[in-house]
Short mmCIF file of C-alpha atoms (C1' of nucleotides) in Angstrom, two decimals:
data_model
loop_
_atom_site.label_atom_id
_atom_site.label_comp_id
_atom_site.label_asym_id
_atom_site.label_seq_id
_atom_site.Cartn_x
_atom_site.Cartn_y
_atom_site.Cartn_z
CA MET A 7 70.97 23.50 69.18
CA ALA A 8 68.48 25.66 67.37
CA ARG A 9 69.74 26.89 64.07
CA ASN A 10 67.73 29.89 63.07
CA GLY A 11 64.37 30.55 64.58
CA SER A 12 63.15 28.13 67.21
CA PRO A 13 62.54 24.51 66.27
CA PRO A 14 58.79 24.87 66.80
CA ASP A 15 58.84 27.38 63.95
CA GLN A 16 60.34 24.88 61.56
CA VAL A 17 57.84 22.26 62.61
CA ALA A 18 54.95 24.66 62.20
CA ALA A 19 56.18 25.58 58.74
CA VAL A 20 56.11 21.96 57.69
CA ARG A 21 52.65 21.54 59.14
CA ASP A 22 51.44 24.37 56.95
CA GLN A 23 53.14 22.95 53.88
CA LEU A 24 51.39 19.67 54.47
CA ARG A 25 48.01 21.29 54.97
CA ALA A 26 48.50 23.36 51.85
CA ARG A 27 48.79 20.11 49.91
CA GLY A 28 45.72 18.59 51.44
CA LEU A 29 47.84 16.33 53.61
CA ARG A 30 47.25 15.88 57.30
CA TRP A 31 49.01 16.82 60.46
CA THR A 32 49.18 13.94 62.90
CA PRO A 33 50.96 13.29 66.19
CA GLN A 34 53.10 10.67 64.47
CA ARG A 35 54.29 13.12 61.87
CA ARG A 36 54.99 15.67 64.54
CA THR A 37 57.20 13.16 66.32
CA VAL A 38 59.19 12.44 63.17
CA LEU A 39 59.52 16.14 62.47
CA GLU A 40 60.75 16.90 65.96
CA VAL A 41 63.35 14.19 65.69
CA LEU A 42 64.48 15.52 62.34
CA ALA A 43 64.63 19.07 63.69
CA GLU A 44 67.32 18.07 66.13
CA THR A 45 69.20 16.00 63.60
CA GLN A 46 71.82 17.21 61.20
CA GLY A 47 73.55 15.52 58.33
CA HIS A 48 73.08 11.81 57.68
CA VAL A 49 70.83 9.37 59.46
CA THR A 50 69.80 5.87 58.63
CA GLY A 51 66.18 4.83 58.75
CA ALA A 52 66.86 2.58 61.70
CA GLU A 53 68.40 5.44 63.70
CA LEU A 54 65.45 7.65 62.98
CA ILE A 55 63.02 4.99 64.15
CA GLU A 56 65.02 4.46 67.30
CA ARG A 57 64.95 8.17 68.11
CA CYS A 58 61.25 8.38 67.41
CA ARG A 59 60.66 5.50 69.77
CA ALA A 60 62.57 7.38 72.45
CA ARG A 61 59.93 10.10 72.17
CA ASP A 62 56.99 7.88 71.55
CA PRO A 63 57.47 4.17 72.24
CA ALA A 64 54.40 3.40 70.17
CA THR A 65 56.16 4.46 66.96
CA ILE A 66 55.67 2.01 64.12
CA PRO A 67 58.41 1.64 61.47
CA SER A 68 56.12 1.70 58.48
CA THR A 69 54.64 4.97 59.65
CA VAL A 70 58.08 6.51 59.93
CA TYR A 71 59.10 5.37 56.46
CA ARG A 72 55.87 6.61 54.97
CA THR A 73 56.28 9.95 56.70
CA LEU A 74 59.81 10.19 55.36
CA ASP A 75 58.49 9.54 51.86
CA VAL A 76 56.08 12.41 52.25
CA LEU A 77 58.75 14.72 53.59
CA GLU A 78 61.00 13.84 50.72
CA GLU A 79 58.22 14.67 48.32
CA ILE A 80 57.85 18.15 49.74
CA GLY A 81 61.62 18.56 49.53
CA LEU A 82 62.42 18.59 53.21
CA LEU A 83 64.91 15.80 53.00
CA ARG A 84 66.54 13.47 50.56
CA HIS A 85 67.46 9.87 50.79
CA GLY A 86 70.35 7.98 49.37
CA HIS A 87 71.98 4.65 49.92
CA GLY A 88 75.09 4.19 51.95
CA PRO A 89 77.97 1.98 50.83
CA ASP A 90 76.27 -1.10 52.22
CA GLY A 91 73.03 -0.33 50.46
CA ARG A 92 71.21 0.76 53.60
CA GLU A 93 68.99 3.76 53.34
CA GLU A 94 70.44 7.05 54.51
CA PHE A 95 68.63 10.36 54.91
CA HIS A 96 70.12 13.78 54.47
CA VAL A 97 68.34 16.39 56.48
CA GLY A 98 68.03 20.08 56.36
CA PRO A 99 68.95 23.07 54.28
CA GLU A 100 72.46 21.93 53.40
CA PRO A 101 72.92 21.73 49.64
CA GLU A 102 72.77 18.28 48.15
CA HIS A 103 76.13 16.65 48.00
CA GLY A 104 77.70 13.34 47.13
CA HIS A 105 79.76 11.12 49.36
CA LEU A 106 83.08 9.40 49.23
CA HIS A 107 83.33 6.21 51.25
CA CYS A 108 86.47 4.22 51.96
CA ALA A 109 85.87 0.49 51.92
CA GLY A 110 89.14 0.03 53.80
CA CYS A 111 88.72 2.14 56.93
CA GLY A 112 85.02 2.94 56.67
CA ALA A 113 85.59 6.69 56.75
CA SER A 114 83.51 8.94 54.57
CA TRP A 115 83.72 12.46 53.25
CA GLU A 116 81.44 14.84 51.53
CA LEU A 117 82.18 15.72 47.97
CA GLY A 118 83.27 19.31 47.52
CA SER A 119 80.78 21.39 45.59
CA ASP A 120 83.34 22.17 42.89
CA GLU A 121 84.06 18.51 42.26
CA ALA A 122 80.40 17.73 42.36
CA ALA A 123 79.74 20.43 39.80
CA ALA A 124 82.48 19.09 37.53
CA LEU A 125 81.02 15.64 37.75
CA MET A 126 77.54 16.84 36.98
CA THR A 127 78.74 18.86 34.04
CA ALA A 128 80.60 15.88 32.65
CA PHE A 129 77.51 13.66 32.65
CA GLU A 130 75.36 16.49 31.44
CA ASP A 131 77.58 17.02 28.43
CA SER A 132 78.12 13.42 27.49
CA HIS A 133 74.67 11.97 28.16
CA GLY A 134 72.32 14.85 28.88
CA PHE A 135 72.03 13.14 32.22
CA ALA A 136 71.14 15.14 35.36
CA VAL A 137 72.92 13.55 38.29
CA ASP A 138 71.13 13.36 41.62
CA LEU A 139 74.02 14.10 43.92
CA SER A 140 72.28 13.17 47.14
CA HIS A 141 72.06 9.66 45.78
CA LEU A 142 75.71 9.43 44.90
CA THR A 143 78.10 7.45 47.04
CA VAL A 144 81.48 6.76 45.55
CA VAL A 145 83.08 3.72 47.13
CA GLY A 146 86.77 2.99 46.95
CA ARG A 147 89.94 3.22 49.00
CA CYS A 148 91.36 6.36 50.50
CA ARG A 149 94.97 7.46 50.30
CA ASP A 150 95.83 6.14 53.74
CA CYS A 151 94.39 2.70 53.15
CA ARG A 152 96.10 2.44 49.80
CA THR A 153 99.54 3.30 51.12
CA ALA A 154 99.02 1.02 54.10
CA ASN A 155 98.09 -1.83 51.80
CA ALA A 156 100.46 -1.47 48.88
CA PRO A 157 103.62 0.37 49.93
CA MET B 1 75.22 -19.49 24.81
CA ALA B 2 78.74 -20.66 25.49
CA ARG B 3 81.25 -17.89 25.29
CA ASN B 4 84.64 -19.38 24.70
CA GLY B 5 85.36 -22.90 25.68
CA SER B 6 82.48 -24.98 26.93
CA PRO B 7 80.78 -23.94 30.16
CA PRO B 8 82.00 -27.09 31.92
CA ASP B 9 85.53 -25.79 31.37
CA GLN B 10 84.80 -22.57 33.22
CA VAL B 11 83.21 -24.45 36.05
CA ALA B 12 86.13 -26.84 36.29
CA ALA B 13 88.54 -23.93 36.40
CA VAL B 14 86.73 -22.46 39.36
CA ARG B 15 86.71 -25.82 41.09
CA ASP B 16 90.47 -25.95 40.78
CA GLN B 17 90.86 -22.40 42.05
CA LEU B 18 88.82 -23.27 45.11
CA ARG B 19 90.78 -26.44 45.76
CA ALA B 20 94.04 -24.56 45.39
CA ARG B 21 92.93 -22.35 48.27
CA GLY B 22 91.95 -25.24 50.48
CA LEU B 23 88.29 -24.55 49.85
CA ARG B 24 85.84 -27.26 48.94
CA TRP B 25 83.87 -28.22 45.91
CA THR B 26 80.27 -28.99 46.77
CA PRO B 27 77.11 -29.69 44.76
CA GLN B 28 75.65 -26.42 46.02
CA ARG B 29 78.60 -24.42 44.74
CA ARG B 30 78.42 -26.26 41.45
CA THR B 31 74.78 -25.20 41.12
CA VAL B 32 75.61 -21.56 41.77
CA LEU B 33 78.51 -21.71 39.33
CA GLU B 34 76.36 -23.26 36.62
CA VAL B 35 73.77 -20.56 37.04
CA LEU B 36 76.43 -17.87 36.88
CA ALA B 37 77.96 -19.48 33.77
CA GLU B 38 74.77 -18.86 31.86
CA THR B 39 74.33 -15.37 33.22
CA GLN B 40 75.79 -12.21 31.82
CA GLY B 41 75.86 -8.71 33.17
CA HIS B 42 73.89 -7.80 36.27
CA VAL B 43 71.86 -10.01 38.56
CA THR B 44 70.33 -9.41 41.92
CA GLY B 45 70.79 -11.86 44.74
CA ALA B 46 67.13 -12.78 44.62
CA GLU B 47 67.29 -13.59 40.92
CA LEU B 48 70.27 -15.80 41.45
CA ILE B 49 68.53 -17.69 44.22
CA GLU B 50 65.48 -18.15 42.06
CA ARG B 51 67.53 -19.59 39.22
CA CYS B 52 69.40 -21.87 41.57
CA ARG B 53 66.11 -23.14 42.89
CA ALA B 54 65.04 -23.91 39.34
CA ARG B 55 67.99 -26.28 39.12
CA ASP B 56 67.87 -27.51 42.69
CA PRO B 57 64.71 -26.73 44.65
CA ALA B 58 66.57 -27.47 47.88
CA THR B 59 68.74 -24.38 47.44
CA ILE B 60 69.02 -22.32 50.62
CA PRO B 61 69.53 -18.53 50.37
CA SER B 62 72.26 -18.29 52.95
CA THR B 63 74.28 -20.87 51.06
CA VAL B 64 73.97 -18.89 47.86
CA TYR B 65 75.02 -15.64 49.51
CA ARG B 66 77.95 -17.31 51.18
CA THR B 67 79.02 -18.90 47.93
CA LEU B 68 78.82 -15.52 46.24
CA ASP B 69 81.06 -14.08 48.94
CA VAL B 70 83.61 -16.75 48.24
CA LEU B 71 83.44 -16.22 44.50
CA GLU B 72 83.88 -12.51 44.98
CA GLU B 73 86.93 -13.19 47.08
CA ILE B 74 88.57 -15.18 44.32
CA GLY B 75 87.69 -12.39 41.89
CA LEU B 76 85.09 -14.19 39.83
CA LEU B 77 82.45 -11.59 40.37
CA ARG B 78 81.85 -8.28 41.99
CA HIS B 79 78.90 -6.91 43.83
CA GLY B 80 77.51 -3.44 43.99
CA HIS B 81 74.27 -1.85 45.02
CA GLY B 82 71.58 -0.88 42.58
CA PRO B 83 69.70 2.39 42.78
CA ASP B 84 67.26 0.96 45.30
CA GLY B 85 70.03 -0.36 47.51
CA ARG B 86 69.48 -3.98 46.56
CA GLU B 87 72.55 -6.08 46.01
CA GLU B 88 73.58 -6.54 42.42
CA PHE B 89 76.23 -8.89 41.09
CA HIS B 90 78.35 -8.33 38.02
CA VAL B 91 79.45 -11.53 36.46
CA GLY B 92 82.21 -12.56 34.17
CA PRO B 93 85.30 -11.28 32.50
CA GLU B 94 83.87 -7.89 31.56
CA PRO B 95 85.94 -5.09 33.01
CA GLU B 96 84.54 -3.36 36.04
CA HIS B 97 82.31 -0.48 35.17
CA GLY B 98 79.98 1.98 36.76
CA HIS B 99 76.31 2.46 36.09
CA LEU B 100 74.00 5.28 35.23
CA HIS B 101 70.44 4.87 36.42
CA CYS B 102 67.49 7.03 35.53
CA ALA B 103 65.11 7.56 38.43
CA GLY B 104 62.46 8.66 35.96
CA CYS B 105 62.14 5.73 33.56
CA GLY B 106 64.19 3.16 35.42
CA ALA B 107 66.54 2.59 32.51
CA SER B 108 70.21 2.06 33.15
CA TRP B 109 73.40 2.26 31.16
CA GLU B 110 76.96 1.25 31.66
CA LEU B 111 79.52 3.96 32.03
CA GLY B 112 81.89 4.15 29.09
CA SER B 113 85.44 3.20 29.99
CA ASP B 114 86.74 6.60 28.96
CA GLU B 115 84.34 8.43 31.22
CA ALA B 116 85.03 6.00 33.99
CA ALA B 117 88.74 6.61 33.59
CA ALA B 118 88.23 10.37 33.69
CA LEU B 119 86.21 10.07 36.84
CA MET B 120 88.77 7.87 38.50
CA THR B 121 91.58 10.19 37.56
CA ALA B 122 89.70 13.15 38.99
CA PHE B 123 89.27 11.55 42.39
CA GLU B 124 92.75 10.15 42.30
CA ASP B 125 94.21 13.60 41.77
CA SER B 126 92.10 15.50 44.24
CA HIS B 127 91.89 13.00 47.08
CA GLY B 128 94.29 10.16 46.32
CA PHE B 129 91.11 8.14 46.31
CA ALA B 130 90.87 4.91 44.28
CA VAL B 131 87.30 4.55 43.08
CA ASP B 132 85.75 1.09 43.01
CA LEU B 133 83.79 1.38 39.79
CA SER B 134 81.78 -1.78 40.23
CA HIS B 135 80.26 -0.16 43.28
CA LEU B 136 79.33 3.03 41.52
CA THR B 137 75.77 3.75 40.51
CA VAL B 138 75.01 7.29 39.46
CA VAL B 139 71.34 8.08 39.88
CA GLY B 140 69.62 10.94 38.14
CA ARG B 141 67.36 11.71 35.20
CA CYS B 142 68.12 10.91 31.60
CA ARG B 143 67.72 13.27 28.68
CA ASP B 144 64.34 11.85 27.69
CA CYS B 145 62.83 12.10 31.13
CA ARG B 146 64.11 15.62 31.55
CA THR B 147 62.67 16.91 28.31
CA ALA B 148 59.43 15.08 28.99
CA ASN B 149 59.15 16.71 32.38
CA ALA B 150 60.35 20.24 31.77
CA PRO B 151 59.80 21.28 28.14
"C1'" DG C 24 88.93 -48.20 51.27
"C1'" DC C 25 88.90 -45.87 55.75
"C1'" DT C 26 89.82 -41.91 58.99
"C1'" DC C 27 90.02 -37.50 60.47
"C1'" DC C 28 90.05 -32.55 60.16
"C1'" DT C 29 87.49 -28.75 59.19
"C1'" DA C 30 85.05 -26.13 55.44
"C1'" DT C 31 80.43 -25.96 54.36
"C1'" DT C 32 75.64 -26.66 54.83
"C1'" DG C 33 70.88 -26.21 56.59
"C1'" DC C 34 68.14 -24.24 59.77
"C1'" DA C 35 66.24 -20.83 62.57
"C1'" DA C 36 66.19 -16.34 64.17
"C1'" DG C 37 66.86 -11.53 63.33
"C1'" DA C 38 67.63 -6.88 61.14
"C1'" DG C 39 66.13 -3.42 57.92
"C1'" DG C 40 62.69 -2.19 54.82
"C1'" DT C 41 58.10 -2.57 52.06
"C1'" DT C 42 53.24 -3.41 51.16
"C1'" DG C 43 48.10 -4.36 51.44
"C1'" DC C 44 44.17 -3.64 54.00
"C1'" DA C 45 40.69 -2.64 57.46
"C1'" DA C 46 40.06 0.68 61.15
"C1'" DT C 47 40.98 5.29 62.79
"C1'" DA C 48 40.97 10.07 63.04
"C1'" DG C 49 42.16 14.86 60.74
"C1'" DC C 50 39.77 18.66 59.24
"C1'" DA C 51 36.52 21.11 56.23
"C1'" DA C 52 31.79 22.10 55.69
"C1'" DC C 53 27.52 22.54 57.60
"C1'" DG D 6 28.85 20.44 67.77
"C1'" DT D 7 27.99 16.93 64.04
"C1'" DT D 8 28.84 14.78 59.85
"C1'" DG D 9 31.34 12.85 56.13
"C1'" DC D 10 35.22 12.26 53.15
"C1'" DT D 11 39.55 10.30 52.82
"C1'" DA D 12 44.53 10.62 54.34
"C1'" DT D 13 46.86 8.03 57.77
"C1'" DT D 14 47.69 4.63 60.95
"C1'" DG D 15 48.66 0.07 62.92
"C1'" DC D 16 49.07 -4.46 62.02
"C1'" DA D 17 50.63 -8.50 59.96
"C1'" DA D 18 52.85 -10.63 56.39
"C1'" DC D 19 56.45 -10.50 53.28
"C1'" DC D 20 61.04 -9.61 51.04
"C1'" DT D 21 66.12 -9.41 50.99
"C1'" DC D 22 70.01 -10.30 53.34
"C1'" DT D 23 72.93 -11.72 57.59
"C1'" DT D 24 74.51 -14.44 61.44
"C1'" DG D 25 75.27 -18.26 64.90
"C1'" DC D 26 75.46 -22.98 65.56
"C1'" DA D 27 75.17 -27.93 65.41
"C1'" DA D 28 75.36 -31.50 61.92
"C1'" DT D 29 77.22 -32.97 57.53
"C1'" DA D 30 80.36 -34.28 54.13
"C1'" DG D 31 84.66 -32.98 51.00
"C1'" DG D 32 89.11 -34.68 50.27
"C1'" DA D 33 93.97 -35.37 51.92
"C1'" DG D 34 96.64 -38.78 54.05
"C1'" DC D 35 97.29 -43.31 55.36
#
DNA sequence: GCTCCTATTGCAAGAGGTTGCAATAGCAAC
DNA sequence: GTTGCTATTGCAACCTCTTGCAATAGGAGC
């Protein structure tokens, strides 16, 4: 389960980052951090709250969302919006990446870093626009759904 | 205000499309249609409801959303999700298009059709994936915000 | 004009998320 | 160990959107 170093280490590191910014270390934040430490990839806000409640039934949603805001500010995670507009959090050291979502079968893939780079370069050149990949979800229909639908 | 033909014409055309599908023409749908007829570009669900209420204070949100679903089904409009995940409707005969949204200043632009085409072709080639442009919002930072922030 | 079938409405409840505010509790300094 | 400042919390209310269900009302057929 642990990736590199024990989970307590990661949590302690975040605690220090918070303190260094004059922010505070509270039991509620510890709970959120612990949940995140054993989470990889994408989670929705609702899932996160549910898992926090499993650890501490007294968890309040607004506290979780506010903690997530703080963690995003210090760069520990990023949020985006899934195909249905619901909030989705991307945890951990994985590089930011976009998503491809099929409206037909509901499957989703991560965008390869080469494609992502091409996309970013394109917008950079044409608009001077810096794309935030973690916020990018491309919705459409995958090959399978297209062939199934229009032979 | 009127685009081509008088607004009543557009509304009547929709009425006939609905009837042709065995669907019904109701005062509530007429209200929504009238509001849409004088709307161009992007609207959020909430805005639409507000405008419907201006015409008919008895308007109920669920009715509006359900009407919008129906209208989307017959191809009269498309919905997507704005940068904050809120629903956004794109009205009228304009071709589908993606959006660029600056997280810094909140501005947003439409994607040029050439860029959009390039993007679609790219995903088509690499994944056989058909992008739904109307659902595409690219979030990032525009040239101005970038230069303002990192000189 | 009247009937009947059923699409649609209105309502109420619920899910996911946000916000304002008074009370609480970190933690730094003494 | 106390004190005091203020970041956080918990709560309650609110917003946007969805869903289930009984009651209503289009409109096709007679």
